[in-house]
N, C-alpha and C. Protein backbone atom coordinates (compact mmCIF):
# COMPACT_ATOMS: atom_id res chain seq x y z
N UNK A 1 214.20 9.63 41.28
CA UNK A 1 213.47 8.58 41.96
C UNK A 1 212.88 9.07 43.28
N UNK A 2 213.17 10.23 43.83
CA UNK A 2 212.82 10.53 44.87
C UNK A 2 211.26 11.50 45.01
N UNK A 3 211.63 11.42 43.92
CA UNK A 3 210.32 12.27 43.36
C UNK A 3 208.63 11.27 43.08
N UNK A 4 209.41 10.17 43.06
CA UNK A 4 207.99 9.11 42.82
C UNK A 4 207.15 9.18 44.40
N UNK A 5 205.90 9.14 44.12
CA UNK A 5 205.21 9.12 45.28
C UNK A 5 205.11 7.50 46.20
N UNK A 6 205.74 6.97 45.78
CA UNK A 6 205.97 6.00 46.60
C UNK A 6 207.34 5.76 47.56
N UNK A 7 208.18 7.23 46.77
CA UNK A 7 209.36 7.13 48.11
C UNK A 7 209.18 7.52 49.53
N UNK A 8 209.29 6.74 50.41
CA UNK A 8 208.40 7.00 51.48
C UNK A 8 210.08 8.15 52.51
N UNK A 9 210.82 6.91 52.59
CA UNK A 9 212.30 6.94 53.33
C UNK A 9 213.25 6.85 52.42
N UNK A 10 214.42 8.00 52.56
CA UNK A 10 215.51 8.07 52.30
C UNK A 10 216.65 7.55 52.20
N UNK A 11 217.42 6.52 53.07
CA UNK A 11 218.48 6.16 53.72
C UNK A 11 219.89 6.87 52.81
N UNK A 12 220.55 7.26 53.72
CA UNK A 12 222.05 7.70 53.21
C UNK A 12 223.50 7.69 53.83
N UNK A 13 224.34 7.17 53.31
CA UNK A 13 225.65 6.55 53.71
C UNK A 13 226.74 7.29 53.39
N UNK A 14 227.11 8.29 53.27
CA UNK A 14 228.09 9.15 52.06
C UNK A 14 229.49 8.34 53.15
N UNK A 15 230.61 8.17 51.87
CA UNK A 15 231.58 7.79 52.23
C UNK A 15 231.96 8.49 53.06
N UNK A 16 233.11 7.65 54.35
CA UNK A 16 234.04 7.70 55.55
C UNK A 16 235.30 7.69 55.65
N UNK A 17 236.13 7.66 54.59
CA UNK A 17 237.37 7.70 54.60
C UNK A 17 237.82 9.66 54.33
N UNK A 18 237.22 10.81 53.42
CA UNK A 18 237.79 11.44 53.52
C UNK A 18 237.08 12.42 54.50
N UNK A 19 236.21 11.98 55.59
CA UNK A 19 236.15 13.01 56.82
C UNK A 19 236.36 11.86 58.55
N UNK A 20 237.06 10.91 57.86
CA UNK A 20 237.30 9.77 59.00
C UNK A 20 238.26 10.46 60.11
N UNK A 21 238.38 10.39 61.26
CA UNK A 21 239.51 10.43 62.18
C UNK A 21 240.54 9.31 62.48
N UNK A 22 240.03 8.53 61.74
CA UNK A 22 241.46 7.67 61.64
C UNK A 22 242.80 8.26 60.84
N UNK A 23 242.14 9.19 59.94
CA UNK A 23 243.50 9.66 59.25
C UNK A 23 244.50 10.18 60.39
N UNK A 24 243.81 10.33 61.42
CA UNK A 24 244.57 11.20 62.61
C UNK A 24 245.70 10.41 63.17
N UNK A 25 245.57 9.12 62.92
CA UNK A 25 246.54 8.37 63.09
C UNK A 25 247.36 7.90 62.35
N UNK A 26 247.12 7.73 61.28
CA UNK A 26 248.09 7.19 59.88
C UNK A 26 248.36 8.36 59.06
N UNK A 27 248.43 8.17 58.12
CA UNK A 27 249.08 9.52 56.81
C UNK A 27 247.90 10.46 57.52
N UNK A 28 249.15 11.76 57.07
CA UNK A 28 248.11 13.61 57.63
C UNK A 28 246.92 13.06 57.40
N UNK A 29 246.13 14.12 58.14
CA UNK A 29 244.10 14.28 58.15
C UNK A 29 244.27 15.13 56.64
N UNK A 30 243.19 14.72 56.66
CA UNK A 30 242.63 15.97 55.28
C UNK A 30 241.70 17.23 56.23
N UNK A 31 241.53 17.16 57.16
CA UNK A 31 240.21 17.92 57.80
C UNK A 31 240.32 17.80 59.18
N UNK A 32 240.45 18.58 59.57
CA UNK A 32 240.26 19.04 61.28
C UNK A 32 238.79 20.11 61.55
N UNK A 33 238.36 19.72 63.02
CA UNK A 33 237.42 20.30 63.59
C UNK A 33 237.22 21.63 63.41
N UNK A 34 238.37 22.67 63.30
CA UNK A 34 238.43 23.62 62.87
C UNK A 34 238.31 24.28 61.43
N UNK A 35 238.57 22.79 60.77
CA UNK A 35 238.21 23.34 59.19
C UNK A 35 238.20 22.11 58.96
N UNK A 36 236.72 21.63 58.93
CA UNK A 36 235.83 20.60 58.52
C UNK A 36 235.51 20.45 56.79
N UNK A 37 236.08 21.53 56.34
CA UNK A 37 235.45 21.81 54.47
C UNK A 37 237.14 20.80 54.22
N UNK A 38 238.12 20.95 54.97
CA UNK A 38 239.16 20.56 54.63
C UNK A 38 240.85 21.26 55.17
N UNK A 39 241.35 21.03 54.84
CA UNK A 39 242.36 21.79 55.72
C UNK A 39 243.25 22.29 54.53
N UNK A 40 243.77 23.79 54.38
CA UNK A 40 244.84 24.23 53.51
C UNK A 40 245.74 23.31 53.23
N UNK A 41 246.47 23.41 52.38
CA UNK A 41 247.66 23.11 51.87
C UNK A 41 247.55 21.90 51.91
N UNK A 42 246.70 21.36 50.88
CA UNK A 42 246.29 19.56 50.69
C UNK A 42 247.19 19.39 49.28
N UNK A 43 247.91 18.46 48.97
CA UNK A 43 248.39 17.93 48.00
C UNK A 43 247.26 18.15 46.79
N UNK A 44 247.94 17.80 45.34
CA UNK A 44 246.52 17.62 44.71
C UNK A 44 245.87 16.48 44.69
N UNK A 45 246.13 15.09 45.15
CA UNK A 45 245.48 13.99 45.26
C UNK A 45 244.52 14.36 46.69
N UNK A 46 245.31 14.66 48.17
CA UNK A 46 244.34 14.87 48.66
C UNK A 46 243.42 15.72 48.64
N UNK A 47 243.44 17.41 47.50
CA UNK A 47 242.51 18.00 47.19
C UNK A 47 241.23 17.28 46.51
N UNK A 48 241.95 16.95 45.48
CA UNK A 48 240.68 16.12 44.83
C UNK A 48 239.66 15.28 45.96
N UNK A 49 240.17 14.45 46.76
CA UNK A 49 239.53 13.19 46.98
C UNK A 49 238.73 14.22 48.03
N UNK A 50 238.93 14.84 48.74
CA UNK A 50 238.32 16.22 49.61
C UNK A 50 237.49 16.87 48.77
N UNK A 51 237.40 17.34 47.77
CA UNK A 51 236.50 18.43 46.87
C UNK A 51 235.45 16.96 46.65
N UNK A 52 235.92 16.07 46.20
CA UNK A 52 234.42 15.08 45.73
C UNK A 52 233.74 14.79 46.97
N UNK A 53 234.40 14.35 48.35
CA UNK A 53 233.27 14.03 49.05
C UNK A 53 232.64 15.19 49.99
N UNK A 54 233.45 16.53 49.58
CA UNK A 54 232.52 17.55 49.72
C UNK A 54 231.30 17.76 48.62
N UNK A 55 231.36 17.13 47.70
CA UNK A 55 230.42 17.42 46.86
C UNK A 55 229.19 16.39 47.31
N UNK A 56 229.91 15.05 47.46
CA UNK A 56 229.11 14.30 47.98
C UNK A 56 228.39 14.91 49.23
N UNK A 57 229.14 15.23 50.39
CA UNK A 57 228.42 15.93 51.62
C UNK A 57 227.30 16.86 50.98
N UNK A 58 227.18 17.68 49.95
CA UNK A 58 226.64 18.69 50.39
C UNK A 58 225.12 18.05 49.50
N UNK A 59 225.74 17.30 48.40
CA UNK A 59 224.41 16.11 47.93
C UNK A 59 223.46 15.47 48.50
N UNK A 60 223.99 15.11 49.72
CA UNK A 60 222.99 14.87 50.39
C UNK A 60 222.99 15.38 51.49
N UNK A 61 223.03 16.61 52.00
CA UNK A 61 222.16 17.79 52.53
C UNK A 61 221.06 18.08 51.70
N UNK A 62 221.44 18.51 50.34
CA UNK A 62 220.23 18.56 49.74
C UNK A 62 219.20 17.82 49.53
N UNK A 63 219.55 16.56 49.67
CA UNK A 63 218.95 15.47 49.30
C UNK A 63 217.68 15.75 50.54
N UNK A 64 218.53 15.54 51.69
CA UNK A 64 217.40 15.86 53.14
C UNK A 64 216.79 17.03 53.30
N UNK A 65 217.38 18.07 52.57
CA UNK A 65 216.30 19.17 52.70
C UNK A 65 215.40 19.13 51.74
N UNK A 66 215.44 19.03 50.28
CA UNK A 66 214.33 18.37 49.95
C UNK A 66 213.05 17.38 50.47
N UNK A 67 213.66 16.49 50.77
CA UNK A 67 212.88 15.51 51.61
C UNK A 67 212.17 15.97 52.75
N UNK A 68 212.64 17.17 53.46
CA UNK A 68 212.43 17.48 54.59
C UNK A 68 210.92 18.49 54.24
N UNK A 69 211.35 19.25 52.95
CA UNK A 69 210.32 20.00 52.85
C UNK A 69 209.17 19.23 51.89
N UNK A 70 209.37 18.12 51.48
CA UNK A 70 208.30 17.53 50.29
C UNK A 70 207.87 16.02 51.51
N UNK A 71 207.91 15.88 52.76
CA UNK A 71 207.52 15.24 53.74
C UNK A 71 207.74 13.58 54.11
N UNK A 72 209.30 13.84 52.92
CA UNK A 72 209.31 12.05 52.79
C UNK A 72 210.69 12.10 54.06
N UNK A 73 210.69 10.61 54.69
CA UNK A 73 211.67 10.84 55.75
C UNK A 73 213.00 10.39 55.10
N UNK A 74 213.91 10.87 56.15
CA UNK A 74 215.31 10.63 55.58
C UNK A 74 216.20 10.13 57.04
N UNK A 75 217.45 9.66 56.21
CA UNK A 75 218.59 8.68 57.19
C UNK A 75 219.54 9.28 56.90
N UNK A 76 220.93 9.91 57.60
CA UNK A 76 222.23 9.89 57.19
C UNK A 76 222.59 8.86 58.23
N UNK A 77 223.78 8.51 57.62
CA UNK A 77 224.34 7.65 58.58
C UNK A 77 226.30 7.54 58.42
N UNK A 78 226.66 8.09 59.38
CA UNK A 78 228.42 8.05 59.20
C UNK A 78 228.95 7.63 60.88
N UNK A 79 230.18 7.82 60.97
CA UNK A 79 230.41 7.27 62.48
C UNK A 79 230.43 8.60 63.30
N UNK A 80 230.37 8.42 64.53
CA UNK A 80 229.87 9.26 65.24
C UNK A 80 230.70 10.60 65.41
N UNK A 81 231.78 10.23 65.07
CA UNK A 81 232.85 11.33 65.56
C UNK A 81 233.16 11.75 64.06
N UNK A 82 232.87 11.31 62.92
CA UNK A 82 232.85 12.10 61.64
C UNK A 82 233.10 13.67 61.59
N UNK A 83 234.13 13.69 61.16
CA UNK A 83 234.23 15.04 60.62
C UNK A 83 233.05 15.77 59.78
N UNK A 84 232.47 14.87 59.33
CA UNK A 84 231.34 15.61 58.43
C UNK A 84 229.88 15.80 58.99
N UNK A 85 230.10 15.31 60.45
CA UNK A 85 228.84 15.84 60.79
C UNK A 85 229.18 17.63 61.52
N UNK A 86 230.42 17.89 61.30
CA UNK A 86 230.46 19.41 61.94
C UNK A 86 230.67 20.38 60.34
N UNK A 87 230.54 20.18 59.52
CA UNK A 87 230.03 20.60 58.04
C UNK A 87 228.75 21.88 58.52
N UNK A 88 229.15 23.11 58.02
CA UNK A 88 228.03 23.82 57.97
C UNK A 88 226.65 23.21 57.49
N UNK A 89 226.98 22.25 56.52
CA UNK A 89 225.40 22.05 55.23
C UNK A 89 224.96 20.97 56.46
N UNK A 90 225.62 19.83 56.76
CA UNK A 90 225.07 18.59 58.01
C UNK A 90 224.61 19.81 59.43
N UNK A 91 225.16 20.40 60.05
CA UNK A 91 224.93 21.23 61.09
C UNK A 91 223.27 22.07 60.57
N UNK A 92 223.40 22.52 59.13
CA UNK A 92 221.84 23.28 59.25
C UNK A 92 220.63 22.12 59.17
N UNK A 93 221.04 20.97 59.05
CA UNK A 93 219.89 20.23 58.77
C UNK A 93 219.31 20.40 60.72
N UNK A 94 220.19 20.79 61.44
CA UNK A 94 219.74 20.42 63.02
C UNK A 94 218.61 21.79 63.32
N UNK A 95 218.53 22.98 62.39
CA UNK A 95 217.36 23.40 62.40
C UNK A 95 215.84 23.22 62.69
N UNK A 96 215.75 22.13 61.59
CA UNK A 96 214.24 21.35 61.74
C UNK A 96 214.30 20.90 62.84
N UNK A 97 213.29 21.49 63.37
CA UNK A 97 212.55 20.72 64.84
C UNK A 97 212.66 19.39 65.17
N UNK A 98 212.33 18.62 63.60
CA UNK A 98 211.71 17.41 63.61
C UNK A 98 213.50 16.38 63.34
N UNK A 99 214.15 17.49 63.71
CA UNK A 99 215.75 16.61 62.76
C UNK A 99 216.54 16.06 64.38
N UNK A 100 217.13 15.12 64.60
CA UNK A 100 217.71 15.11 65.86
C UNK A 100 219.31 14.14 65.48
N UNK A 101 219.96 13.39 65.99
CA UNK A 101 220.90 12.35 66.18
C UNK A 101 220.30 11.42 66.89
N UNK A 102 220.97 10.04 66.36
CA UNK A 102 220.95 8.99 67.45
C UNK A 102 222.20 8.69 67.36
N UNK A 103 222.66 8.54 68.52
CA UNK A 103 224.17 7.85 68.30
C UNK A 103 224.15 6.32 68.90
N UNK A 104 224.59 5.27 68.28
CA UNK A 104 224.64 3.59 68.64
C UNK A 104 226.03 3.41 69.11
N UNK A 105 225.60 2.18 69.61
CA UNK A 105 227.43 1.67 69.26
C UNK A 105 226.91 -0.06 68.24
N UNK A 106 227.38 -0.45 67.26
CA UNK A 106 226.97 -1.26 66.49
C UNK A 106 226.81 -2.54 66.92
N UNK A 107 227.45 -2.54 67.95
CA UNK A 107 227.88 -4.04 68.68
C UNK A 107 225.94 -4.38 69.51
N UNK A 108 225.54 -3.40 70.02
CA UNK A 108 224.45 -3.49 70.67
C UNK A 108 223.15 -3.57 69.48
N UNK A 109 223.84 -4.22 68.23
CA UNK A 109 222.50 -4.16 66.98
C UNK A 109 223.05 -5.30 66.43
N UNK A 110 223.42 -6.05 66.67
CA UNK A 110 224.36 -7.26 66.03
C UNK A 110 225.51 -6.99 65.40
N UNK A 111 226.33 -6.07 65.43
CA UNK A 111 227.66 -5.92 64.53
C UNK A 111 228.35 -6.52 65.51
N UNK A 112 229.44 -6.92 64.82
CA UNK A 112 230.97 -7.86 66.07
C UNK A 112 232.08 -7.12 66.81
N UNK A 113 231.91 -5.73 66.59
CA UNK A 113 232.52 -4.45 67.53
C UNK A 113 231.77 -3.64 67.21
N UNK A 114 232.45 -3.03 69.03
CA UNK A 114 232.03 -1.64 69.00
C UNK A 114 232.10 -0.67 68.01
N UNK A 115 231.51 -0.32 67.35
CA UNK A 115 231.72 1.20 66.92
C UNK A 115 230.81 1.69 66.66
N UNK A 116 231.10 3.35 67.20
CA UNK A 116 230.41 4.26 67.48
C UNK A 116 229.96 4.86 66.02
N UNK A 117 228.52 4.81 65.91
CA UNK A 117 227.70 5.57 64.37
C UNK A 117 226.87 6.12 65.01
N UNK A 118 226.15 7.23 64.00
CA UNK A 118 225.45 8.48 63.69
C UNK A 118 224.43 8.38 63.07
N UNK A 119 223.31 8.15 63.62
CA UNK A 119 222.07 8.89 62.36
C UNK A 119 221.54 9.81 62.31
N UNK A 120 221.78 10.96 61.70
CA UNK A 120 220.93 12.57 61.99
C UNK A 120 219.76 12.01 60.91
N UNK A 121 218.84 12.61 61.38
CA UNK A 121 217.50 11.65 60.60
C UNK A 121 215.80 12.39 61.14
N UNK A 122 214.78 12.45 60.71
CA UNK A 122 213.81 12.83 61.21
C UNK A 122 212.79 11.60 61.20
N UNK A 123 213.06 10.59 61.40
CA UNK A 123 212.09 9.24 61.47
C UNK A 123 212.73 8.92 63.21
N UNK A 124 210.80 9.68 63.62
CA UNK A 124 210.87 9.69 64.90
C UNK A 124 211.64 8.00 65.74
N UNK A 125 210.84 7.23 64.92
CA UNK A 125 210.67 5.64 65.42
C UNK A 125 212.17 5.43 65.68
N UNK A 126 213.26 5.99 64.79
CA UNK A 126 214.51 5.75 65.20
C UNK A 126 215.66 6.23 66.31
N UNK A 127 214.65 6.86 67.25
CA UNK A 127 215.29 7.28 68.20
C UNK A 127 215.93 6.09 69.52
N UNK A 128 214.91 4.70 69.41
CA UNK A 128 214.79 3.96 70.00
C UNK A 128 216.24 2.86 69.77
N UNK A 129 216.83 3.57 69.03
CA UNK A 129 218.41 2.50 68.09
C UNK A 129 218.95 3.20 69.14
N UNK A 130 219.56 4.04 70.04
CA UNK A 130 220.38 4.94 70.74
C UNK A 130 220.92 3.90 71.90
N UNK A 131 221.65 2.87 71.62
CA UNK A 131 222.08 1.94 72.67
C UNK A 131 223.21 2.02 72.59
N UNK A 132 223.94 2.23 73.71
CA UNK A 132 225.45 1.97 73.81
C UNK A 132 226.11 0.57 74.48
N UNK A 133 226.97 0.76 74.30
CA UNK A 133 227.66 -0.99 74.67
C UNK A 133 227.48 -0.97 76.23
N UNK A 134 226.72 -2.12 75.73
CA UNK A 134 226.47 -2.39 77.96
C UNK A 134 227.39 -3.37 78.59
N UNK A 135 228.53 -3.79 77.56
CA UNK A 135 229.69 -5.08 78.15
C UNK A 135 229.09 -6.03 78.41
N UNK A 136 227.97 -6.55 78.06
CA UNK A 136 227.35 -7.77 78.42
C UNK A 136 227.82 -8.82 77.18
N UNK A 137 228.40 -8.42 76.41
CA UNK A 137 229.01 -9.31 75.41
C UNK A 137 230.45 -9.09 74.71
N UNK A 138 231.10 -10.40 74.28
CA UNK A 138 232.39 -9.66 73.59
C UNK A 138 232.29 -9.28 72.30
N UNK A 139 234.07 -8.19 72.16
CA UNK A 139 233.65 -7.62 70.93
C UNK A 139 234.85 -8.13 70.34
N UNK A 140 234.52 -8.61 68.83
CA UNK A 140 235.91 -9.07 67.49
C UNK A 140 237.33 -7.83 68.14
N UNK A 141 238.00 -8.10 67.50
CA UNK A 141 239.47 -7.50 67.74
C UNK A 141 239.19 -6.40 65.97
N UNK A 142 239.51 -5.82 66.41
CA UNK A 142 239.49 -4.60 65.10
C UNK A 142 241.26 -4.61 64.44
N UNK A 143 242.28 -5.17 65.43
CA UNK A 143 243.21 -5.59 64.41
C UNK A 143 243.90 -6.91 65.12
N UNK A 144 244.19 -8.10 63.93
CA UNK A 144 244.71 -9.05 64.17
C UNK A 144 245.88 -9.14 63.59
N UNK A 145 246.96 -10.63 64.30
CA UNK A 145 248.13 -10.79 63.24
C UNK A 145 247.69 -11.84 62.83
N UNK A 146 247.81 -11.97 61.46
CA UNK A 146 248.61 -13.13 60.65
C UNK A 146 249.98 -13.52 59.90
N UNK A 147 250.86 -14.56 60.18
CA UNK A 147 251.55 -14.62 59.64
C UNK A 147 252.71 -13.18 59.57
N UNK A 148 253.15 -12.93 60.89
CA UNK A 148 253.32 -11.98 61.13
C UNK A 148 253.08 -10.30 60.52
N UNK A 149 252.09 -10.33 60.08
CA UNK A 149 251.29 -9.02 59.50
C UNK A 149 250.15 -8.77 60.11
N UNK A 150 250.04 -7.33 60.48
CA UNK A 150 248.77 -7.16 60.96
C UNK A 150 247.77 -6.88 59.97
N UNK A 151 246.29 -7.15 60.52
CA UNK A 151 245.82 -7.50 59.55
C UNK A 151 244.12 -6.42 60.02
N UNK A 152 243.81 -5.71 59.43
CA UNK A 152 242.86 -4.68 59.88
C UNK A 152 241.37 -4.88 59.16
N UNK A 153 240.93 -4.68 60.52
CA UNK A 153 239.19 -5.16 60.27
C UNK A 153 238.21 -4.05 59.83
N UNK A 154 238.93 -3.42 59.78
CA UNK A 154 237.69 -2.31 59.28
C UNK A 154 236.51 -2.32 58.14
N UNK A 155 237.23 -3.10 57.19
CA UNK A 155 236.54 -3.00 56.31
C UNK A 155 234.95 -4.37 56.51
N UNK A 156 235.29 -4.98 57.31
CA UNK A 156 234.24 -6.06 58.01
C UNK A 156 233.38 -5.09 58.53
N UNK A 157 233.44 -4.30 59.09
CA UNK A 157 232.73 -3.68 59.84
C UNK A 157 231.65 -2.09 58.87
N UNK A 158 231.91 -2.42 57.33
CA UNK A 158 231.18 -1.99 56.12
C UNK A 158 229.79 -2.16 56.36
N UNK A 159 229.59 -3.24 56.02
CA UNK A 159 228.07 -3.70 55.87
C UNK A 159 227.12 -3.58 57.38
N UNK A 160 226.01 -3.23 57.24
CA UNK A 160 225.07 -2.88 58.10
C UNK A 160 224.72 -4.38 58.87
N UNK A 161 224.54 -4.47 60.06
CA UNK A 161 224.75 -6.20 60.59
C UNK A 161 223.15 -6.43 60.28
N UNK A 162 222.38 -7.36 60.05
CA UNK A 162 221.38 -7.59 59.83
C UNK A 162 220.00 -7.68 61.03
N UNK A 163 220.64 -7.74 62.06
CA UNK A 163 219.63 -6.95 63.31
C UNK A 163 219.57 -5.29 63.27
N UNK A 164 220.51 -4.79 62.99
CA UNK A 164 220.19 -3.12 62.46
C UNK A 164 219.23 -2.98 61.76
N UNK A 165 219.48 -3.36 60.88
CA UNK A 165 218.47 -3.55 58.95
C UNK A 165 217.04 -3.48 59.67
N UNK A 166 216.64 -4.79 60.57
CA UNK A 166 215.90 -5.11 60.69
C UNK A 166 214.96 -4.09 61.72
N UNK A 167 215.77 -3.22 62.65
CA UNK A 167 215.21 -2.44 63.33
C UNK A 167 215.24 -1.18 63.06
N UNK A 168 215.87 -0.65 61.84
CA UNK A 168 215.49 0.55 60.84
C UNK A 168 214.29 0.27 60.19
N UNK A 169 214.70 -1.01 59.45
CA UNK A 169 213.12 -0.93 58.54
C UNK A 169 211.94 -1.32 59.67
N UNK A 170 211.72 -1.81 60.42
CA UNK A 170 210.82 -1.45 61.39
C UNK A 170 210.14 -0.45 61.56
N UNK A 171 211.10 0.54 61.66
CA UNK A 171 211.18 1.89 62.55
C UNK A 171 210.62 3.05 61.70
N UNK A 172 211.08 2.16 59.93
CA UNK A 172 210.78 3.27 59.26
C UNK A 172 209.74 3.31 58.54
């Protein structure tokens, strides 16, 4: 599909759980800064789930270097401190002249917390998303109790808030 001359823009999301830094806090990391492909001596469940979204990572590297050289624009998008943006294949896309980061915080695009995301991307127009939290508003609680259980928001914080949407496709 990328190949039709009407693909203009790319957008891409590759999953966040197996280069997340939250693992850093709950069960072992799969991947440290120092070895971003993954870290030795992974179980075989966490090998596996590591080998696919390395496969995924490197899918769409290709995906953007294609794109990059056949002139259609492209989006990655993961959180800012991602392990997978220090990936040899994500690191060569910073070659192209035309390739840069924006880093947001989501809260300043309509999301209900802070958090810090990533777009390495060559769609100039999106440089203008690069807002960080100015405290001029509050942010949701990222963990609550109920019923004495805590109860974790992360997964709310999935979907793209619909003032983002709206100032990507703008942009793009």
């Amino acid at each position: 599909w990328i190949k039709q001359p009407a693909t203009k823009v790319v957008p891409m999301a590759p999953p966040r759980s197996a280069a997340s830094r939250a693992k850093e806090e709950g069960p072992p990391p799969l991947r440290s800064d120092a070895r971003p492909e993954g870290l030795p001596g992974l179980g075989p469940q966490d090998q596996k789930r590591v080998d696919k979204a390395n496969a995924i990572y490197l899918f769409i590297s290709e995906v953007a270097e294609y794109c990059q050289a056949h002139g259609i624009l492209w989006i990655i998008e993961n959180p800012e401190r991602s392990i997978m943006w220090l990936l040899p294949i994500d690191q060569a896309l910073l070659r192209h002249s035309s390739v840069f980061d924006v880093c947001y915080d989501a809260c300043m695009h309509g999301g209900l917390r802070k958090k810090a995301q990533r777009l390495r991307t060559d769609v100039a127009a999106l440089r203008s998303l690069g807002l960080r939290c100015d405290s001029s508003h509050d942010h949701a609680p990222w963990v609550s109790v109920h019923h004495g259980g805590r109860i974790f928001h992360t997964a709310e914080e999935a979907e793209y808030p619909h003032i983002f949407c709206a100032r990507v496709a703008a942009g793009a």
